[in-house]
């Protein structure tokens, strides 16, 4: 079972069981903010938190009153040894262990290091766009053509693994972040996730061993060097680090880019043309995408002590889902919260989380989205989403669509 679903924290609420509901969950969020801003779901045995103030408070108090580790949850059972590494990532660790794990790769994701990647990211974006527009006449799929392959190639290059394995990476990543929705057989679901995790683990075990034998200038070598006696990582932590970086390094950015194209298309006027050659406005628009259609809609926490929130008592050991997608539409924090305002300022969204677990890869995701959208608006005109039935990705926390065909004129 994936780390996100351990303990049942991230199964879909009843209101979002139907797949179409996950395409536009925002009316339900609004209802919950008004009627039940903090509520206990007896079916999922977890608390849901919907308003900005309470969501931010929980995220800000990691390691004090709340934990990211499901090991602190009442009724938690340790997973089998062959998949326990999924718990040994910084995503599911509290300080001080979280800080030690993060420090291993922190330098590679510092803003200065990420800025140095821009020429390479731009070259990749242009190459992928060349391939995409060459294969069709005036239409291509943003997901398949750009939004998926680019971040996978970038994170693969940082790790030091072949870009040609990207289809395999996508299969593993999609399986591990998928949610168990309505009509999904639980045993089949768990088995598929377990198999994907084991296959990915075997892949990285082999790659880590290669780096120990033949060090390279890449993140896998950094991780391999820190593994074992004298290093900062246990065997399972090294493996978990590799898997987390690959999954988190591509899934979120894929949907940030795709959601941006959706938002720009839905906005009145030709926003693509308006944002062309205006880096500052494009950056602001990307921040609004992170608020309006957050690629990550929910995160999990566990109460470490009894906590009072909006008249409800969350007891120590209770599981919690904080709904970032709802917090980012909270009218108490954002004026015209249900309107996409590309130059919104200030914009204190929670799209990348908050506090000590703020997304490590946020600078990379922002860079990749900015470069891809800049290339699109520079090289294509009259961009619009083609008439198609959009299908949401089946994940209980990742938000996006499986495919997004766009039409355009005049490729340059």
Coordinates of N, CA and C in Angstrom, one line a residue, residues 155-305:
X155 N 14.0 15.1 -13.6 CA 14.3 14.4 -12.3 C 15.2 13.2 -12.6
X156 N 14.9 12.5 -13.7 CA 15.8 11.4 -14.0 C 17.2 11.8 -14.2
X157 N 17.4 12.9 -14.9 CA 18.8 13.4 -15.1 C 19.4 13.8 -13.8
X158 N 18.7 14.4 -12.9 CA 19.2 14.8 -11.6 C 19.6 13.6 -10.8
X159 N 18.8 12.6 -10.9 CA 19.1 11.3 -10.2 C 20.2 10.6 -10.8
X160 N 20.3 10.7 -12.2 CA 21.3 9.9 -12.9 C 20.8 8.6 -13.5
X161 N 19.5 8.6 -13.8 CA 18.9 7.4 -14.4 C 18.4 7.6 -15.8
X162 N 18.3 6.6 -16.7 CA 18.0 6.8 -18.1 C 16.6 7.4 -18.3
X163 N 16.5 8.4 -19.2 CA 15.2 9.0 -19.5 C 14.4 8.0 -20.3
X164 N 15.0 7.1 -20.9 CA 14.3 6.1 -21.7 C 13.4 5.2 -20.9
X165 N 13.6 5.2 -19.6 CA 12.8 4.4 -18.7 C 11.5 5.2 -18.2
X166 N 11.2 6.3 -18.8 CA 10.2 7.2 -18.3 C 8.8 6.5 -18.3
X167 N 8.5 5.7 -19.3 CA 7.2 5.0 -19.4 C 7.0 4.1 -18.2
X168 N 8.1 3.5 -17.8 CA 8.1 2.6 -16.6 C 7.9 3.5 -15.3
X169 N 8.6 4.6 -15.3 CA 8.5 5.5 -14.1 C 7.0 6.0 -14.0
X170 N 6.4 6.3 -15.1 CA 5.0 6.8 -15.1 C 4.1 5.7 -14.6
X171 N 4.3 4.5 -15.0 CA 3.4 3.4 -14.6 C 3.5 3.2 -13.1
X172 N 4.8 3.2 -12.6 CA 5.0 3.0 -11.1 C 4.4 4.2 -10.4
X173 N 4.7 5.4 -10.8 CA 4.2 6.6 -10.1 C 2.7 6.7 -10.1
X174 N 2.0 6.5 -11.2 CA 0.6 6.5 -11.3 C -0.1 5.5 -10.3
X175 N 0.5 4.3 -10.3 CA 0.0 3.2 -9.4 C 0.1 3.6 -8.0
X176 N 1.2 4.1 -7.6 CA 1.5 4.4 -6.2 C 0.7 5.6 -5.6
X177 N 0.3 6.5 -6.5 CA -0.5 7.7 -6.0 C -1.9 7.5 -6.2
X178 N -2.3 6.5 -6.9 CA -3.8 6.2 -7.2 C -4.5 6.0 -5.9
X179 N -5.8 6.5 -5.8 CA -6.6 6.3 -4.7 C -7.6 5.1 -5.0
X180 N -8.1 4.5 -3.9 CA -9.0 3.4 -4.0 C -10.4 4.0 -4.0
X181 N -10.9 4.3 -5.2 CA -12.2 4.9 -5.4 C -13.3 3.8 -5.5
X182 N -14.5 4.3 -5.8 CA -15.7 3.5 -5.9 C -15.5 2.4 -7.0
X183 N -15.9 1.2 -6.6 CA -15.8 0.1 -7.6 C -14.4 -0.6 -7.8
X184 N -13.5 -0.1 -6.9 CA -12.1 -0.7 -7.0 C -12.0 -1.8 -5.9
X185 N -11.6 -3.0 -6.3 CA -11.5 -4.1 -5.4 C -10.3 -3.8 -4.5
X186 N -10.5 -3.8 -3.2 CA -9.4 -3.4 -2.2 C -8.2 -4.4 -2.3
X187 N -8.5 -5.7 -2.4 CA -7.3 -6.6 -2.5 C -6.5 -6.4 -3.8
X188 N -7.2 -6.2 -4.9 CA -6.5 -6.0 -6.1 C -5.7 -4.6 -6.1
X189 N -6.3 -3.6 -5.5 CA -5.7 -2.3 -5.4 C -4.4 -2.4 -4.6
X190 N -4.5 -3.1 -3.4 CA -3.3 -3.2 -2.5 C -2.2 -4.0 -3.2
X191 N -2.6 -5.1 -3.9 CA -1.6 -5.9 -4.6 C -0.9 -5.1 -5.7
X192 N -1.7 -4.3 -6.5 CA -1.0 -3.6 -7.6 C -0.1 -2.6 -7.0
X193 N -0.4 -1.9 -5.9 CA 0.5 -0.9 -5.3 C 1.7 -1.6 -4.8
X194 N 1.5 -2.7 -4.1 CA 2.6 -3.5 -3.6 C 3.6 -3.9 -4.6
X195 N 3.1 -4.4 -5.7 CA 3.9 -4.9 -6.8 C 4.7 -3.7 -7.4
X196 N 4.0 -2.6 -7.7 CA 4.7 -1.4 -8.2 C 5.8 -0.9 -7.3
X197 N 5.5 -0.9 -6.0 CA 6.5 -0.5 -5.0 C 7.7 -1.4 -5.0
X198 N 7.5 -2.7 -5.1 CA 8.6 -3.7 -5.1 C 9.4 -3.6 -6.4
X199 N 8.7 -3.4 -7.5 CA 9.5 -3.2 -8.8 C 10.4 -2.0 -8.7
X200 N 9.8 -0.9 -8.2 CA 10.6 0.3 -8.2 C 11.7 0.2 -7.2
X201 N 11.5 -0.5 -6.1 CA 12.5 -0.7 -5.1 C 13.7 -1.5 -5.7
X202 N 13.3 -2.6 -6.4 CA 14.4 -3.4 -7.0 C 15.2 -2.6 -8.0
X203 N 14.5 -1.8 -8.7 CA 15.2 -0.9 -9.7 C 16.2 0.0 -9.0
X204 N 15.8 0.7 -8.0 CA 16.7 1.6 -7.3 C 17.8 0.9 -6.5
X205 N 17.5 -0.3 -6.0 CA 18.6 -1.1 -5.3 C 19.7 -1.4 -6.2
X206 N 19.4 -1.7 -7.5 CA 20.4 -2.0 -8.5 C 21.2 -0.7 -8.8
X207 N 20.4 0.4 -9.0 CA 21.1 1.7 -9.3 C 22.0 2.2 -8.2
X208 N 21.6 2.0 -7.0 CA 22.4 2.4 -5.8 C 23.7 1.6 -5.8
X209 N 23.6 0.3 -6.0 CA 24.7 -0.5 -6.0 C 25.7 -0.1 -7.1
X210 N 25.2 0.2 -8.3 CA 26.1 0.7 -9.3 C 26.8 2.0 -8.9
X211 N 26.2 2.9 -8.2 CA 26.8 4.1 -7.8 C 27.9 3.8 -6.7
X212 N 27.7 2.8 -5.9 CA 28.7 2.5 -4.9 C 30.0 1.9 -5.6
X213 N 29.7 1.2 -6.7 CA 30.9 0.7 -7.4 C 31.5 1.7 -8.4
X214 N 30.7 2.6 -8.9 CA 31.1 3.6 -9.8 C 30.4 4.9 -9.6
X215 N 30.9 5.7 -8.7 CA 30.3 7.0 -8.3 C 30.2 8.0 -9.6
X216 N 29.1 8.7 -9.6 CA 28.9 9.7 -10.7 C 28.5 11.0 -10.1
X217 N 28.4 12.0 -10.9 CA 28.0 13.4 -10.4 C 26.5 13.4 -10.5
X218 N 25.8 12.8 -9.6 CA 24.3 12.8 -9.6 C 23.8 12.5 -8.2
X219 N 22.5 12.6 -8.1 CA 21.8 12.5 -6.8 C 21.9 11.0 -6.3
X220 N 21.8 10.1 -7.2 CA 21.9 8.7 -6.7 C 23.3 8.4 -6.0
X221 N 24.3 9.0 -6.5 CA 25.6 8.9 -5.9 C 25.6 9.6 -4.5
X222 N 25.0 10.7 -4.4 CA 24.9 11.4 -3.1 C 24.1 10.6 -2.1
X223 N 23.1 9.9 -2.5 CA 22.3 9.1 -1.6 C 23.0 7.8 -1.3
X224 N 23.7 7.2 -2.3 CA 24.5 6.0 -2.0 C 25.6 6.3 -1.0
X225 N 26.2 7.5 -1.2 CA 27.3 7.8 -0.3 C 26.9 8.0 1.2
X226 N 25.6 8.5 1.3 CA 25.1 8.7 2.7 C 24.5 7.5 3.3
X227 N 24.4 6.4 2.6 CA 23.8 5.2 3.1 C 24.8 4.3 3.9
X228 N 24.3 3.7 5.0 CA 25.1 2.8 5.7 C 26.0 3.4 6.8
X229 N 26.9 2.7 7.3 CA 27.7 3.1 8.4 C 28.5 4.3 8.1
X230 N 28.4 5.3 8.9 CA 29.1 6.6 8.7 C 28.3 7.6 7.9
X231 N 27.2 7.2 7.3 CA 26.3 8.1 6.6 C 25.1 8.5 7.4
X232 N 24.2 9.2 6.8 CA 23.0 9.7 7.5 C 21.8 8.8 7.1
X233 N 21.9 7.9 6.2 CA 20.7 7.2 5.8 C 20.8 5.7 6.1
X234 N 19.8 5.1 6.5 CA 19.7 3.6 6.6 C 19.4 3.1 5.2
X235 N 19.5 1.8 5.1 CA 19.2 1.2 3.8 C 17.8 1.5 3.3
X236 N 16.8 1.4 4.2 CA 15.5 1.7 3.8 C 15.2 3.2 3.5
X237 N 15.9 4.0 4.3 CA 15.8 5.4 4.0 C 16.4 5.8 2.7
X238 N 17.5 5.2 2.3 CA 18.1 5.5 1.0 C 17.2 5.1 -0.1
X239 N 16.6 4.0 0.0 CA 15.6 3.5 -1.0 C 14.4 4.4 -1.0
X240 N 13.9 4.7 0.2 CA 12.7 5.6 0.2 C 13.0 7.0 -0.4
X241 N 14.2 7.5 -0.2 CA 14.5 8.8 -0.7 C 14.5 8.7 -2.3
X242 N 15.1 7.7 -2.9 CA 15.1 7.6 -4.3 C 13.6 7.6 -4.9
X243 N 12.8 6.8 -4.2 CA 11.4 6.6 -4.7 C 10.6 7.9 -4.6
X244 N 10.8 8.5 -3.4 CA 10.1 9.8 -3.2 C 10.5 10.9 -4.2
X245 N 11.8 11.0 -4.5 CA 12.3 12.0 -5.4 C 11.7 11.8 -6.8
X246 N 11.7 10.5 -7.2 CA 11.2 10.2 -8.6 C 9.7 10.5 -8.7
X247 N 8.9 10.0 -7.7 CA 7.5 10.2 -7.7 C 7.1 11.7 -7.6
X248 N 7.6 12.3 -6.5 CA 7.2 13.7 -6.2 C 7.8 14.6 -7.2
X249 N 9.0 14.2 -7.8 CA 9.6 15.1 -8.8 C 9.0 15.1 -10.2
X250 N 8.0 14.3 -10.4 CA 7.3 14.4 -11.7 C 5.8 14.6 -11.6
X251 N 5.1 13.9 -10.6 CA 3.7 13.9 -10.6 C 3.1 15.3 -10.4
X252 N 3.6 16.0 -9.3 CA 3.1 17.3 -9.0 C 3.3 18.3 -10.2
X253 N 4.5 18.3 -10.8 CA 4.7 19.3 -11.8 C 3.9 19.0 -13.1
X254 N 3.7 17.7 -13.4 CA 2.8 17.3 -14.5 C 1.5 18.0 -14.4
X255 N 0.9 17.9 -13.2 CA -0.5 18.4 -13.0 C -0.5 20.0 -12.8
X256 N 0.6 20.5 -12.3 CA 0.7 22.0 -12.3 C 0.6 22.6 -13.7
X257 N 1.4 22.0 -14.6 CA 1.4 22.5 -16.0 C 0.1 22.3 -16.6
X258 N -0.5 21.1 -16.5 CA -1.8 20.8 -17.1 C -2.9 21.7 -16.5
X259 N -2.9 21.8 -15.2 CA -3.9 22.7 -14.6 C -3.8 24.1 -15.0
X260 N -2.5 24.6 -15.2 CA -2.3 25.9 -15.7 C -3.0 26.1 -17.1
X261 N -2.8 25.2 -18.0 CA -3.4 25.3 -19.3 C -4.9 25.3 -19.2
X262 N -5.5 24.5 -18.3 CA -6.9 24.6 -18.1 C -7.4 25.9 -17.6
X263 N -6.7 26.5 -16.6 CA -7.0 27.8 -16.0 C -6.9 28.9 -17.0
X264 N -5.8 28.9 -17.8 CA -5.6 29.9 -18.8 C -6.7 29.9 -19.9
X265 N -7.1 28.7 -20.3 CA -8.1 28.5 -21.3 C -9.5 29.0 -20.8
X266 N -9.8 28.7 -19.5 CA -11.1 29.1 -19.0 C -11.2 30.6 -18.7
X267 N -10.1 31.3 -18.6 CA -10.1 32.7 -18.3 C -10.6 33.5 -19.5
X268 N -11.3 34.5 -19.2 CA -11.9 35.4 -20.3 C -10.7 36.0 -21.1
X269 N -10.9 36.1 -22.4 CA -9.9 36.7 -23.3 C -8.8 35.7 -23.5
X270 N -7.8 36.1 -24.3 CA -6.7 35.2 -24.7 C -5.6 35.4 -23.7
X271 N -5.7 34.7 -22.5 CA -4.7 34.8 -21.5 C -3.3 34.3 -21.9
X272 N -3.3 33.3 -22.8 CA -2.0 32.8 -23.3 C -1.2 33.9 -24.0
X273 N -1.9 34.7 -24.8 CA -1.3 35.8 -25.5 C -0.9 36.9 -24.5
X274 N -1.7 37.2 -23.6 CA -1.5 38.2 -22.6 C -0.2 38.0 -21.8
X275 N 0.0 36.7 -21.5 CA 1.1 36.3 -20.7 C 2.4 36.1 -21.4
X276 N 2.3 36.1 -22.8 CA 3.5 35.9 -23.6 C 4.5 37.0 -23.4
X277 N 5.8 36.6 -23.2 CA 6.9 37.6 -23.0 C 6.7 38.5 -21.8
X278 N 6.0 38.0 -20.8 CA 5.8 38.8 -19.6 C 6.1 37.9 -18.4
X279 N 7.4 37.7 -18.0 CA 7.8 36.7 -17.1 C 7.2 37.0 -15.7
X280 N 7.0 38.2 -15.3 CA 6.5 38.5 -14.0 C 5.0 38.2 -13.9
X281 N 4.2 38.5 -14.9 CA 2.8 38.2 -15.0 C 2.6 36.6 -15.0
X282 N 3.5 36.0 -15.8 CA 3.4 34.5 -15.9 C 3.6 33.9 -14.5
X283 N 4.6 34.4 -13.8 CA 4.9 33.8 -12.5 C 3.8 34.0 -11.5
X284 N 3.1 35.2 -11.6 CA 1.9 35.4 -10.7 C 0.8 34.5 -11.1
X285 N 0.6 34.3 -12.4 CA -0.4 33.4 -12.9 C -0.2 32.0 -12.4
X286 N 1.0 31.5 -12.4 CA 1.3 30.2 -11.9 C 1.0 30.1 -10.4
X287 N 1.3 31.1 -9.7 CA 0.9 31.1 -8.2 C -0.6 31.0 -8.1
X288 N -1.3 31.6 -9.0 CA -2.8 31.5 -8.9 C -3.3 30.2 -9.3
X289 N -2.6 29.5 -10.2 CA -3.0 28.1 -10.5 C -2.8 27.2 -9.3
X290 N -1.7 27.5 -8.6 CA -1.4 26.7 -7.4 C -2.4 26.9 -6.3
X291 N -3.1 28.0 -6.3 CA -4.2 28.3 -5.4 C -5.5 27.7 -5.9
X292 N -5.8 28.0 -7.2 CA -7.1 27.8 -7.7 C -7.4 26.3 -8.1
X293 N -6.4 25.7 -8.7 CA -6.5 24.2 -9.0 C -5.2 23.6 -8.5
X294 N -5.0 23.5 -7.2 CA -3.8 23.0 -6.5 C -3.5 21.5 -7.0
X295 N -2.3 21.2 -7.5 CA -2.0 19.9 -7.9 C -2.1 18.9 -6.7
X296 N -1.8 19.4 -5.5 CA -2.0 18.5 -4.3 C -3.2 19.1 -3.6
X297 N -4.2 18.3 -3.5 CA -5.5 18.8 -2.8 C -5.5 18.5 -1.3
X298 N -4.8 17.5 -0.9 CA -4.9 17.1 0.5 C -3.6 16.6 1.1
X299 N -3.4 16.7 2.3 CA -2.3 16.1 3.1 C -2.8 15.4 4.3
X300 N -2.0 14.5 4.9 CA -2.4 13.8 6.1 C -1.5 14.2 7.3
X301 N -2.2 14.2 8.4 CA -1.4 14.4 9.7 C -2.1 13.5 10.8
X302 N -1.4 13.4 11.9 CA -1.8 12.6 13.0 C -1.7 13.6 14.3
X303 N -2.8 13.7 15.1 CA -2.7 14.5 16.3 C -1.8 13.8 17.3
X304 N -0.9 14.6 17.9 CA 0.0 14.1 18.9 C -0.5 14.3 20.3
X305 N -1.5 15.2 20.4 CA -2.2 15.5 21.7 C -3.6 15.9 21.4

